[in-house]
PDB file of C-alpha atoms in Angstrom:
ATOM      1  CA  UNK A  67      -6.081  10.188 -25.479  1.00  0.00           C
ATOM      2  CA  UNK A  68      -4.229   7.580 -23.671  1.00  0.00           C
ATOM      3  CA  UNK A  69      -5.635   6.027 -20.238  1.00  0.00           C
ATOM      4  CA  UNK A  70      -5.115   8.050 -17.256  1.00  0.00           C
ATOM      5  CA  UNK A  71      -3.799   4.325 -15.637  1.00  0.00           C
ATOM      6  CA  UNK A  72      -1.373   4.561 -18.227  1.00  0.00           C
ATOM      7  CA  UNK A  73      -0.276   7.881 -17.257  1.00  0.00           C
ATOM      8  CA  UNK A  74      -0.378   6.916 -13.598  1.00  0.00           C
ATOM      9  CA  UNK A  75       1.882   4.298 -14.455  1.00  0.00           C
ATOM     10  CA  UNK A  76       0.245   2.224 -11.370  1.00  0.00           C
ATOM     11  CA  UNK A  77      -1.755  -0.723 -11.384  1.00  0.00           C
ATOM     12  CA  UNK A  78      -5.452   0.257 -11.276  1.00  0.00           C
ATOM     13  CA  UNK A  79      -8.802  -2.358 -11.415  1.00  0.00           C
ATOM     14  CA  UNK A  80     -10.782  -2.046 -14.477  1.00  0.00           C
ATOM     15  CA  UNK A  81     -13.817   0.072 -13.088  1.00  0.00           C
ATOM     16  CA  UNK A  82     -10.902   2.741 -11.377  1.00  0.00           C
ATOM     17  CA  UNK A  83      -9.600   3.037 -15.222  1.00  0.00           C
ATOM     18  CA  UNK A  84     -13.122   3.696 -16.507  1.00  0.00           C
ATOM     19  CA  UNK A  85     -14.480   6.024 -14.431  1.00  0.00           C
ATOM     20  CA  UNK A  86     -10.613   8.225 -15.020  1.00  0.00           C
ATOM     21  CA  UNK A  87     -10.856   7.670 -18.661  1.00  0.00           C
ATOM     22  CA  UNK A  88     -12.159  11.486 -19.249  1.00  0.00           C
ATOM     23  CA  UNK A  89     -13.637  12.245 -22.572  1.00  0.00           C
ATOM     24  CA  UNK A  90     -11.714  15.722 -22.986  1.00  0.00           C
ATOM     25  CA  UNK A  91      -8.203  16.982 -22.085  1.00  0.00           C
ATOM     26  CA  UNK A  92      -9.073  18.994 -18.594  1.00  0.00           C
ATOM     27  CA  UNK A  93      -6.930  21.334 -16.875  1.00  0.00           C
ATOM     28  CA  UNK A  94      -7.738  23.173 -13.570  1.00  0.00           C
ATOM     29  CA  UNK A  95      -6.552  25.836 -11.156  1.00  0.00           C
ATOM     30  CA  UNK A  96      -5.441  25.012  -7.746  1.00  0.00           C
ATOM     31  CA  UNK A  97      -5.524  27.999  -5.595  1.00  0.00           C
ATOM     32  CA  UNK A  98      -4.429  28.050  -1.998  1.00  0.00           C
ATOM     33  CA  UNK A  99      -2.115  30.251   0.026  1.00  0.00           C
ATOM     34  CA  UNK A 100      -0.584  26.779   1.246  1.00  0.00           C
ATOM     35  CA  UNK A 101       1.662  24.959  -0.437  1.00  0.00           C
ATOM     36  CA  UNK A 102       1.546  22.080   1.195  1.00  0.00           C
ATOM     37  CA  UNK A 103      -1.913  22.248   0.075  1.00  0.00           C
ATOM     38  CA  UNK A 104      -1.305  23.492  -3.760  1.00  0.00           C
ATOM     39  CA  UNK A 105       0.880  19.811  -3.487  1.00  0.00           C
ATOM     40  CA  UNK A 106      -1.194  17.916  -2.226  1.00  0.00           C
ATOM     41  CA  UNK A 107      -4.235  18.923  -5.172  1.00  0.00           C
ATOM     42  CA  UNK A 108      -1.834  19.273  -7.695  1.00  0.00           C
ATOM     43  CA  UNK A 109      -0.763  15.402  -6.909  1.00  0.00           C
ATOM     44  CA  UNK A 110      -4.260  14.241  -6.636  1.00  0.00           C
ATOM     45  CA  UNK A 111      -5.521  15.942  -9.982  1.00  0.00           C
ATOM     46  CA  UNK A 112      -1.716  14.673 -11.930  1.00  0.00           C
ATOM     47  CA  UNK A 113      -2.718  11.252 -10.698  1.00  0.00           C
ATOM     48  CA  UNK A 114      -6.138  11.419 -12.456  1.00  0.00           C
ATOM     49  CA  UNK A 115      -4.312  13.042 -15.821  1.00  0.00           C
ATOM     50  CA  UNK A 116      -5.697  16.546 -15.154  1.00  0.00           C
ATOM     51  CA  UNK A 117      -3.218  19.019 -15.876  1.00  0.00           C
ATOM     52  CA  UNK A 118      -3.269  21.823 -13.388  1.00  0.00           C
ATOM     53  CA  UNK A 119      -1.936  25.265 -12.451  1.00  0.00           C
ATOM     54  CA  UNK A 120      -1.593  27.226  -9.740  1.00  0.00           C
ATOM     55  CA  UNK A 121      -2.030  30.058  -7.623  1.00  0.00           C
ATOM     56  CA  UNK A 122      -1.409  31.800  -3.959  1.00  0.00           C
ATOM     57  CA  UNK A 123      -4.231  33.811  -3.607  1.00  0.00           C
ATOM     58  CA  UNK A 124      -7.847  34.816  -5.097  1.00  0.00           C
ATOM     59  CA  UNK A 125      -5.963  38.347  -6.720  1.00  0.00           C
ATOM     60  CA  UNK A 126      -4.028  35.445  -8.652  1.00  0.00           C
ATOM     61  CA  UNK A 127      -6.524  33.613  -9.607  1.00  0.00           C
ATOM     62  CA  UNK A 128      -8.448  36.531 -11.143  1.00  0.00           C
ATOM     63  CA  UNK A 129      -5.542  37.899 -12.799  1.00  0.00           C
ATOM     64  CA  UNK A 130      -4.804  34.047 -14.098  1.00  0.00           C
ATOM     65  CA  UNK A 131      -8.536  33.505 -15.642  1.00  0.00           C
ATOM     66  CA  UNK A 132      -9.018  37.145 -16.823  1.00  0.00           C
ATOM     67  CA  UNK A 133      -5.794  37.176 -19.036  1.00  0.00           C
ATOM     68  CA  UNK A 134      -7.551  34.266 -20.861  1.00  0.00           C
ATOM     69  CA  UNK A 135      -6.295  30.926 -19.642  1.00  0.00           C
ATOM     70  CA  UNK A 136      -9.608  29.096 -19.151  1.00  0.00           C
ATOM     71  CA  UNK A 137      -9.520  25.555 -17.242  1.00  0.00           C
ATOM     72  CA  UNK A 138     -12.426  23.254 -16.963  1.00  0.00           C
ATOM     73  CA  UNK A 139     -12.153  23.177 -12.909  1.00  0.00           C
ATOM     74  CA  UNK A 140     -10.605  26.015 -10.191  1.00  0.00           C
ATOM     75  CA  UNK A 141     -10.052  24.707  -6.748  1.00  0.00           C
ATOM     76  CA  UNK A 142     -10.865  27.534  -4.190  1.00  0.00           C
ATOM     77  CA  UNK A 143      -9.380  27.836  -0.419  1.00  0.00           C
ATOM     78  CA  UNK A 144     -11.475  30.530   1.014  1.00  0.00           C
ATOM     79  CA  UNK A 145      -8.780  31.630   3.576  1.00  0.00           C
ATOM     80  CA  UNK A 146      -5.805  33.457   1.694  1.00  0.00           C
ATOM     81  CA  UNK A 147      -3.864  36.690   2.163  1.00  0.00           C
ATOM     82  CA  UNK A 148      -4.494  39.555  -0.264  1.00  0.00           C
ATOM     83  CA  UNK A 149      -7.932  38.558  -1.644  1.00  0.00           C
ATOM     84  CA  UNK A 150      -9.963  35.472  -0.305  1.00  0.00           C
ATOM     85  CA  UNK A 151     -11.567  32.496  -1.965  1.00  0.00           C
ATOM     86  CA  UNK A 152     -14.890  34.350  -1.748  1.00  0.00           C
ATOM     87  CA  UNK A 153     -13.871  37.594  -3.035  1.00  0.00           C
ATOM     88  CA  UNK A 154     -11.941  35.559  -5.922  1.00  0.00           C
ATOM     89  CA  UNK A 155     -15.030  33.775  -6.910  1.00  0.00           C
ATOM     90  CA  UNK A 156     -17.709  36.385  -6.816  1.00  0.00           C
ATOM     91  CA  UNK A 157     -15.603  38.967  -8.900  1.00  0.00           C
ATOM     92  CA  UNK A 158     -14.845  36.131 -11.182  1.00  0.00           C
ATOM     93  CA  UNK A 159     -18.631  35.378 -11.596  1.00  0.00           C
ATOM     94  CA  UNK A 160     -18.772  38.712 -12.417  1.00  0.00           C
ATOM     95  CA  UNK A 161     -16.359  38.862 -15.049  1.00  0.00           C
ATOM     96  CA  UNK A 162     -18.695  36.131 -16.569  1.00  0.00           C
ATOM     97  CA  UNK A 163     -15.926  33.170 -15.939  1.00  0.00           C
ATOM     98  CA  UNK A 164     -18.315  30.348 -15.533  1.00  0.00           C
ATOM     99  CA  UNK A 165     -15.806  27.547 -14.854  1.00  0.00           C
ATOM    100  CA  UNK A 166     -16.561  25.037 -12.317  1.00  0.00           C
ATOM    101  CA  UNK A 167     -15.302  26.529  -8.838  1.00  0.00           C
ATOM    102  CA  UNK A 168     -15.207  23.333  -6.566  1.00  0.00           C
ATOM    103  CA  UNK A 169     -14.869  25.432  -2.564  1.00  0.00           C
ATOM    104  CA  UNK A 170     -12.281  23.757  -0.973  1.00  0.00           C
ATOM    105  CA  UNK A 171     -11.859  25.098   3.230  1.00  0.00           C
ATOM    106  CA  UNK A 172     -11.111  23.794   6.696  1.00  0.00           C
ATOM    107  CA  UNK A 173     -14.352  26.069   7.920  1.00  0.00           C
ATOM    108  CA  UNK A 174     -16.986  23.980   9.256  1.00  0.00           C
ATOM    109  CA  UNK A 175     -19.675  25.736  10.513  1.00  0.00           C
ATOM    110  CA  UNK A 176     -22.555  25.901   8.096  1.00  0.00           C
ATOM    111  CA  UNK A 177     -23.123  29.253   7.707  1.00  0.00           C
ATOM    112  CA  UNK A 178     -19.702  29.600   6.661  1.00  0.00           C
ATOM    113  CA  UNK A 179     -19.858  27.284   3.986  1.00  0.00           C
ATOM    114  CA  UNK A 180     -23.442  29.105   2.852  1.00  0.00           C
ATOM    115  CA  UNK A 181     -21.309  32.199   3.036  1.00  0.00           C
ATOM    116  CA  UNK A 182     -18.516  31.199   0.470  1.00  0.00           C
ATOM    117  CA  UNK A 183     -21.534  29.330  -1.885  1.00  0.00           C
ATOM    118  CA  UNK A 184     -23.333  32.081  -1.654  1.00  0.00           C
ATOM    119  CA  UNK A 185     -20.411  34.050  -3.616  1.00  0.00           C
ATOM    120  CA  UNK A 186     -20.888  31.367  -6.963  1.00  0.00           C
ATOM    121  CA  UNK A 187     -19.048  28.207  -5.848  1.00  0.00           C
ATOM    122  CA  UNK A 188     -21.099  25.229  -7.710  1.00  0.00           C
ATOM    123  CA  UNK A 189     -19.948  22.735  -4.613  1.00  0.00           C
ATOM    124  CA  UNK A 190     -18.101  23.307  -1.222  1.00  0.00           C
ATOM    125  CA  UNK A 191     -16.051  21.008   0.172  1.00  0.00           C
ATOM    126  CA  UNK A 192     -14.448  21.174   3.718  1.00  0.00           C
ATOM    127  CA  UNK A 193     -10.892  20.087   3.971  1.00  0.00           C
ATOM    128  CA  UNK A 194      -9.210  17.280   2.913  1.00  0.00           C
ATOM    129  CA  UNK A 195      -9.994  17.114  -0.350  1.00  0.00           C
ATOM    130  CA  UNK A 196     -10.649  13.688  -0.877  1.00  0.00           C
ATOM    131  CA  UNK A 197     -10.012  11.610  -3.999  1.00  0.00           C
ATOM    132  CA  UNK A 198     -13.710  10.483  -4.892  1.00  0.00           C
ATOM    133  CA  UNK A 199     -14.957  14.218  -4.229  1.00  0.00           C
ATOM    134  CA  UNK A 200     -12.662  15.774  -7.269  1.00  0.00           C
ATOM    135  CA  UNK A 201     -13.297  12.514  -9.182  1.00  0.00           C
ATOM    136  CA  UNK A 202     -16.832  13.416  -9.573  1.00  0.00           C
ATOM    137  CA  UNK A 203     -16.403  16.883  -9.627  1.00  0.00           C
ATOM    138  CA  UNK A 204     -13.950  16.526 -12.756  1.00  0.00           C
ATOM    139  CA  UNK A 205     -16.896  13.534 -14.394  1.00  0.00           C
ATOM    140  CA  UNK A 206     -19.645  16.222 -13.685  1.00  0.00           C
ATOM    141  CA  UNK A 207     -17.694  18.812 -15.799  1.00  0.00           C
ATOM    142  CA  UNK A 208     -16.238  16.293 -18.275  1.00  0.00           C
ATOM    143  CA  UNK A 209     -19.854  15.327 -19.111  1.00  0.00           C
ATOM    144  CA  UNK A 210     -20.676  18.420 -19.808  1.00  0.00           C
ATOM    145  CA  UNK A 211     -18.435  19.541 -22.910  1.00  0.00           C
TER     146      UNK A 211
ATOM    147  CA  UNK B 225      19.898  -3.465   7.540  1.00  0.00           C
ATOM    148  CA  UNK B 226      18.078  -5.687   4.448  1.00  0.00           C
ATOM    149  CA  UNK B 227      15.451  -3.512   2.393  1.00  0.00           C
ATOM    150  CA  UNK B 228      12.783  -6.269   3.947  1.00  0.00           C
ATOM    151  CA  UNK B 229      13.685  -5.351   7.304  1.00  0.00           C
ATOM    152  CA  UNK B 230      13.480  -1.603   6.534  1.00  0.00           C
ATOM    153  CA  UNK B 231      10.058  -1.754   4.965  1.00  0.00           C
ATOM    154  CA  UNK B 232       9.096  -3.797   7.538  1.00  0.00           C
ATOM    155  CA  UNK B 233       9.901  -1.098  10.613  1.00  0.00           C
ATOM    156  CA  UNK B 234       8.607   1.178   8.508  1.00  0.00           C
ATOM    157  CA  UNK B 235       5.312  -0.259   8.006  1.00  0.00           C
ATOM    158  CA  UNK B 236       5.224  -1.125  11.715  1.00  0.00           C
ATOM    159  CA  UNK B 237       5.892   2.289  12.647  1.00  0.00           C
ATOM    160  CA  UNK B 238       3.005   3.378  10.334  1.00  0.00           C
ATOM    161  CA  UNK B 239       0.632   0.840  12.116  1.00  0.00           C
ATOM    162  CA  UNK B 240       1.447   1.932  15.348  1.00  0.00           C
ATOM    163  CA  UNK B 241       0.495   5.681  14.196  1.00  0.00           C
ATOM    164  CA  UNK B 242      -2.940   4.474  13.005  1.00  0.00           C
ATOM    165  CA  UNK B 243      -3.497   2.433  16.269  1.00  0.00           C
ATOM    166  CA  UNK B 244      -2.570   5.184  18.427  1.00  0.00           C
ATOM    167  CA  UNK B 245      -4.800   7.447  16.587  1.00  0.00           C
ATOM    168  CA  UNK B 246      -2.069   9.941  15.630  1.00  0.00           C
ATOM    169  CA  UNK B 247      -2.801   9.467  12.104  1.00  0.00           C
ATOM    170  CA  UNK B 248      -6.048   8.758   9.944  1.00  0.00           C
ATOM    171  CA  UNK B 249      -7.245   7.813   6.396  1.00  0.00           C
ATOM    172  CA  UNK B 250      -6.200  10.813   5.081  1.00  0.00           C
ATOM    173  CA  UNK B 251      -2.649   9.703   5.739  1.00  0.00           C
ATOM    174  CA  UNK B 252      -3.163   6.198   3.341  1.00  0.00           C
ATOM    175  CA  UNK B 253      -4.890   8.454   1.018  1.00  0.00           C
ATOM    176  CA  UNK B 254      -1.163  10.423   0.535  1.00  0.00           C
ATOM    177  CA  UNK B 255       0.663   7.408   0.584  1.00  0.00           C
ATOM    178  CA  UNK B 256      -1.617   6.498  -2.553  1.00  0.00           C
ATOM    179  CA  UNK B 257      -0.279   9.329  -4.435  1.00  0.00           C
ATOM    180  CA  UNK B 258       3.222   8.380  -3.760  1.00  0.00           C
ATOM    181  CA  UNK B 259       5.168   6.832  -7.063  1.00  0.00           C
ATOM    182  CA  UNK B 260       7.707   6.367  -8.991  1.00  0.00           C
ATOM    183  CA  UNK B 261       7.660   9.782 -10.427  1.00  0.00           C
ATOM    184  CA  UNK B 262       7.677  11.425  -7.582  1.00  0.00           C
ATOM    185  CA  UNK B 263       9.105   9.306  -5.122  1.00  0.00           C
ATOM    186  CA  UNK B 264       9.699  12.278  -2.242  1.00  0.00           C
ATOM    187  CA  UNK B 265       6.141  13.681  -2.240  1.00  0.00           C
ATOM    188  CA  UNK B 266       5.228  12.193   1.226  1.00  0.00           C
ATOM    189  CA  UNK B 267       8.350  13.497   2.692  1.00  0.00           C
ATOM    190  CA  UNK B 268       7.758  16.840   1.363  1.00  0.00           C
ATOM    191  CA  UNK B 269       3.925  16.890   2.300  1.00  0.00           C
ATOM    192  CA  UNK B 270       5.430  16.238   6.165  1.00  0.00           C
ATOM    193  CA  UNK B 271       8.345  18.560   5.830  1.00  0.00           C
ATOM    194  CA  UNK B 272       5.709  20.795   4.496  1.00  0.00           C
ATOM    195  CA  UNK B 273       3.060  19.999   7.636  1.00  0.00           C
ATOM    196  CA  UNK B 274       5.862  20.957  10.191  1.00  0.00           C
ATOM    197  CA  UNK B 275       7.359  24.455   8.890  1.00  0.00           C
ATOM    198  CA  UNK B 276       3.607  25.226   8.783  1.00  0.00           C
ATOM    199  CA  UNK B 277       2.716  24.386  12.200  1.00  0.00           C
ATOM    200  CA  UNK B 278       5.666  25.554  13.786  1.00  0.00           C
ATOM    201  CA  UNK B 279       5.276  28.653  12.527  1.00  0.00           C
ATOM    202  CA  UNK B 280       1.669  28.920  13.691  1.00  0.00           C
ATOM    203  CA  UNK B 281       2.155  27.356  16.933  1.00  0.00           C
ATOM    204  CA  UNK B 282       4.911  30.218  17.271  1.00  0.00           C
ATOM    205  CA  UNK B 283       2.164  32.954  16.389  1.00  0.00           C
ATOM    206  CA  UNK B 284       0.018  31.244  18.985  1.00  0.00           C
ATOM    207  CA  UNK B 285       2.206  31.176  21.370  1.00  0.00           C
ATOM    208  CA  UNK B 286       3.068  35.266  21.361  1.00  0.00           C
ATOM    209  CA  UNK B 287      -0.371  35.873  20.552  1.00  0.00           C
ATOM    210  CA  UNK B 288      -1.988  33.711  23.819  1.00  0.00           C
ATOM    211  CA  UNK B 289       0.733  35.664  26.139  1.00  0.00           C
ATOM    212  CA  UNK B 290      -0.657  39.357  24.767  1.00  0.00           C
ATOM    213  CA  UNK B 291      -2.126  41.194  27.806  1.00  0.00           C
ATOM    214  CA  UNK B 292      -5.818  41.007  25.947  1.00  0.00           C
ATOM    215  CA  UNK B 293      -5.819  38.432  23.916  1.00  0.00           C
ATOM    216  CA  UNK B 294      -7.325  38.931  19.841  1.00  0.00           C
ATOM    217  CA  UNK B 295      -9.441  35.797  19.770  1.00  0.00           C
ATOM    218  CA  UNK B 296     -10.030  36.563  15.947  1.00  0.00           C
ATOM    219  CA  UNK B 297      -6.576  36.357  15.679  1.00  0.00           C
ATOM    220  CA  UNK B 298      -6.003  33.072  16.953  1.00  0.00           C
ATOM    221  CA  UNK B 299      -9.307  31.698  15.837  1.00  0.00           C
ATOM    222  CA  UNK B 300      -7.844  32.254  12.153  1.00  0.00           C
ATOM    223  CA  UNK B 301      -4.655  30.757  12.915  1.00  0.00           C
ATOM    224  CA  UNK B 302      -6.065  27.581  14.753  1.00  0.00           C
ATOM    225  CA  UNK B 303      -8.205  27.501  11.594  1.00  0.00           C
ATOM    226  CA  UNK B 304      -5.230  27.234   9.166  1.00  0.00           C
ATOM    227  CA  UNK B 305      -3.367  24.390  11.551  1.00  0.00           C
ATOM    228  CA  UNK B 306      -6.972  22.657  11.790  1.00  0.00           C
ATOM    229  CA  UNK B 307      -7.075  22.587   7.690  1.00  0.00           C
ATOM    230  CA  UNK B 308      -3.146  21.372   7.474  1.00  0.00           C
ATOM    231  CA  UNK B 309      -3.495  18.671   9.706  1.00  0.00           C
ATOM    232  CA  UNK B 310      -6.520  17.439   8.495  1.00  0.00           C
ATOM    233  CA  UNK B 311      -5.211  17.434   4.858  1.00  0.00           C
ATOM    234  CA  UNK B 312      -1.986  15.595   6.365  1.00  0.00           C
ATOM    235  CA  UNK B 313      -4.360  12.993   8.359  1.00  0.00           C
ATOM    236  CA  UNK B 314      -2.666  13.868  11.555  1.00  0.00           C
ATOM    237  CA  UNK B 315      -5.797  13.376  13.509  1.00  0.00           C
ATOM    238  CA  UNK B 316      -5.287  13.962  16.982  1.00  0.00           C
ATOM    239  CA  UNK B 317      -3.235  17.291  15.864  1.00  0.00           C
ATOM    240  CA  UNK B 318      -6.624  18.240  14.453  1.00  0.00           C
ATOM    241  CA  UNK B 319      -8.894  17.218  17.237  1.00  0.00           C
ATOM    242  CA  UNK B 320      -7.088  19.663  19.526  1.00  0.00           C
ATOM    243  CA  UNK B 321      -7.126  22.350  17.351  1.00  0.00           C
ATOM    244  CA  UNK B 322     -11.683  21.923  17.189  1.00  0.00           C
ATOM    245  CA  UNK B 323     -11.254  21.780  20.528  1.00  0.00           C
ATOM    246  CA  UNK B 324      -9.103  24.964  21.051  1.00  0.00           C
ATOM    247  CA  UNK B 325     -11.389  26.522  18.529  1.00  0.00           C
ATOM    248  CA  UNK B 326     -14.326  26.144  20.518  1.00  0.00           C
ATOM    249  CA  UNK B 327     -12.802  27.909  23.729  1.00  0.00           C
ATOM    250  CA  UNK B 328     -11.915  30.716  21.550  1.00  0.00           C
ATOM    251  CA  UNK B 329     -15.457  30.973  20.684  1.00  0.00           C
ATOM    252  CA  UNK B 330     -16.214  31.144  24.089  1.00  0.00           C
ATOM    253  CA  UNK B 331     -13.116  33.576  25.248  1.00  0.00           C
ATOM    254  CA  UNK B 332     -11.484  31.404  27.499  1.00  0.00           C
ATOM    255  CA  UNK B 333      -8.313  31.850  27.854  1.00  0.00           C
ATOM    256  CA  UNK B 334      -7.923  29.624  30.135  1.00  0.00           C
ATOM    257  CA  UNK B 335      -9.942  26.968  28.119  1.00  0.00           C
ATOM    258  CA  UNK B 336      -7.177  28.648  24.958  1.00  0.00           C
ATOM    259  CA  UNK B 337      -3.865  27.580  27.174  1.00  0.00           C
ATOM    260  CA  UNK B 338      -5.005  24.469  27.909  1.00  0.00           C
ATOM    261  CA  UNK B 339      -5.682  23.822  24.425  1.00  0.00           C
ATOM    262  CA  UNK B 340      -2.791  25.439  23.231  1.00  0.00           C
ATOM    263  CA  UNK B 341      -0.638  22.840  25.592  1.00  0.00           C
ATOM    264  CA  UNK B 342      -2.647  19.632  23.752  1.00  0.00           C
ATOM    265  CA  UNK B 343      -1.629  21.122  20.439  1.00  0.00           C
ATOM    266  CA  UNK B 344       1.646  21.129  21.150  1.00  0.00           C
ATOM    267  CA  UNK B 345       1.914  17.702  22.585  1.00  0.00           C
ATOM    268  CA  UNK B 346      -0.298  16.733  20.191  1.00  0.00           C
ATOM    269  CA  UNK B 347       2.455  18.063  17.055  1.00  0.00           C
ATOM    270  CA  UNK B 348       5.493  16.950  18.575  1.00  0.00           C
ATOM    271  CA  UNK B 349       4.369  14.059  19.333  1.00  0.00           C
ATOM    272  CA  UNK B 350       3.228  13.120  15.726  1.00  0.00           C
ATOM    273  CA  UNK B 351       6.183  14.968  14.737  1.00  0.00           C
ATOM    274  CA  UNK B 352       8.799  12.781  16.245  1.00  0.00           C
ATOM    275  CA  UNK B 353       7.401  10.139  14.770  1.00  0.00           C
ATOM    276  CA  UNK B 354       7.205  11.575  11.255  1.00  0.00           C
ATOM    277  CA  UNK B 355      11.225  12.395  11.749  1.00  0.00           C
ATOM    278  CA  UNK B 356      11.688   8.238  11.625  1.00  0.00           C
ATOM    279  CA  UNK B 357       9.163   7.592   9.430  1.00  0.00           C
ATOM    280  CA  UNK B 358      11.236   9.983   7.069  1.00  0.00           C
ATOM    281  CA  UNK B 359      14.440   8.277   8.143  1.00  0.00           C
ATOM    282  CA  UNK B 360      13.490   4.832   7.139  1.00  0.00           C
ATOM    283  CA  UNK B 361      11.859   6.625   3.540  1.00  0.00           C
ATOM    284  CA  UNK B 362      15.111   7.502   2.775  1.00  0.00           C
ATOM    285  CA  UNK B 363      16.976   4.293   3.782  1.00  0.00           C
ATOM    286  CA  UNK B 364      14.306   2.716   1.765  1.00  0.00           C
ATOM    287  CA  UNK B 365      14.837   4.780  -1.337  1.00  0.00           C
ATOM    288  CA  UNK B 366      18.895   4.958  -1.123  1.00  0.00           C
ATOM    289  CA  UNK B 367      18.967   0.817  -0.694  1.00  0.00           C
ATOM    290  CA  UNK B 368      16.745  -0.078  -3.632  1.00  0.00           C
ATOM    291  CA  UNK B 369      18.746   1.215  -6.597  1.00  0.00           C
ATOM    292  CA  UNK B 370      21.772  -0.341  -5.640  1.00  0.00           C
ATOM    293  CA  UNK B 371      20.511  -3.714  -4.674  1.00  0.00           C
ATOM    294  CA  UNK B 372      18.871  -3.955  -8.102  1.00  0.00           C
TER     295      UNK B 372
END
């Protein structure tokens, strides 16, 4: 597969092109209620050659994975109309969908975030979403296929 | 205006946002994932930030003048501008809205006004300055081409 820097089309050091040089082809789900938000991941996992997807709410989501798409990564907001992120990823872990689900939220408070791991996530992260955070995420899962 | 002179105010404009505090890493961390093939995306993250916050500083505004206030309510809209404006790096947007968080934890109303008043001077006041920042994108982007 060609280099992610390539892709990019930016000029990147050495070491940033190894560690984004992914052994597989990995797609993920972005889901958010926000759009601004769904941009803002979709640009950061583009930029690292990770083709993505997304969706509104957790209902979404479910529907998405349980008609068979399967991606390597999901990006959960907890927060979102119709079904939340926590909802989303316990019935999911139910359904026996064990895809990474990286917890993405602006909560804070630390039994908040135990609340929404507590439903399956493997990792929460509180809001933004930074860069290095979904690198290693997307390395973790990349070494693992 | 020369395309030098353009960048230049613009990057000065940027600098003064990071001095002043109004903006934070998170900011330089969008402008990273700006390029060539998508050369709007900051412009639509910001345009993106405001119809969000407007429309939650609106719901915060009828909800804060209810007779009894539903501090679950607001809590979970602060929340959502707290998450946005973090993701956007507009920092002191985001301070205000931990701090307005914590009165409604406490059921101050009082504490809730006050800190409904920061957030809004807080937004417009990054907001204004996104507006030129946007300005001098698009002066930027319209002179390159056809100086090439």
């Amino acid at each position: 597969m060609g280099s992610s820097a390539e892709m990019k089309g930016k000029n990147v050091t050495v070491d940033e092109e190894k560690e984004m040089n992914f052994k597989n082809k990995l797609t993920a789900l972005v889901v958010d209620d926000s759009k601004m938000h769904r941009l803002i991941h979709k640009k950061l996992l583009a930029t690292l050659g990770v083709e993505s997807q997304e969706a509104e709410n957790g209902k979404e989501a479910v529907d998405i994975c349980l008609s068979g798409e399967a991606f390597n990564l999901i990006l959960m907001d907890y927060d979102m109309p119709v079904m939340d992120g926590r909802e989303a990823t316990k019935l999911l872990r139910e359904n026996g969908v064990d895809t990474m689900i990286l917890g993405i939220t602006a909560r804070s408070r630390e039994w908040e975030r135990e609340e929404f791991m507590g439903a399956g996530l493997n990792d929460c992260q509180e809001k933004p979403l930074t860069r290095a955070k979904l690198l290693s995420a997307l390395q973790e899962v990349d070494a693992k296929l | 205006m020369s395309l030098d002179l353009l960048k230049q105010q613009r990057d000065g404009l940027l600098c003064s946002m990071y001095n002043e505090g109004l903006l934070d890493q998170q900011f330089d961390q969008l402008l990273a994932l700006q390029d060539a093939d998508s050369p709007g995306f900051i412009e639509e993250v910001i345009k993106l930030f405001c119809q969000d916050s407007e429309r939650i500083l609106g719901e915060l505004t009828k909800h804060m003048s209810q007779p009894v206030v539903d501090y679950t309510k607001i809590d979970a809209y602060v929340h959502q501008l707290k998450g946005s404006s973090a993701s956007v790096g507009a920092q002191l947007v985001k301070c205000a809205c931990i701090n307005f968080r914590q009165a409604c934890e406490e059921n101050d109303k009082e504490g809730c006004m006050l800190a409904l008043n920061m957030i809004n001077n807080e937004y417009y006041h990054v907001r204004s300055k996104f507006e030129i920042m946007i300005q001098l994108e698009q002066r930027i982007l319209a002179y390159s081409p056809k100086h090439q």
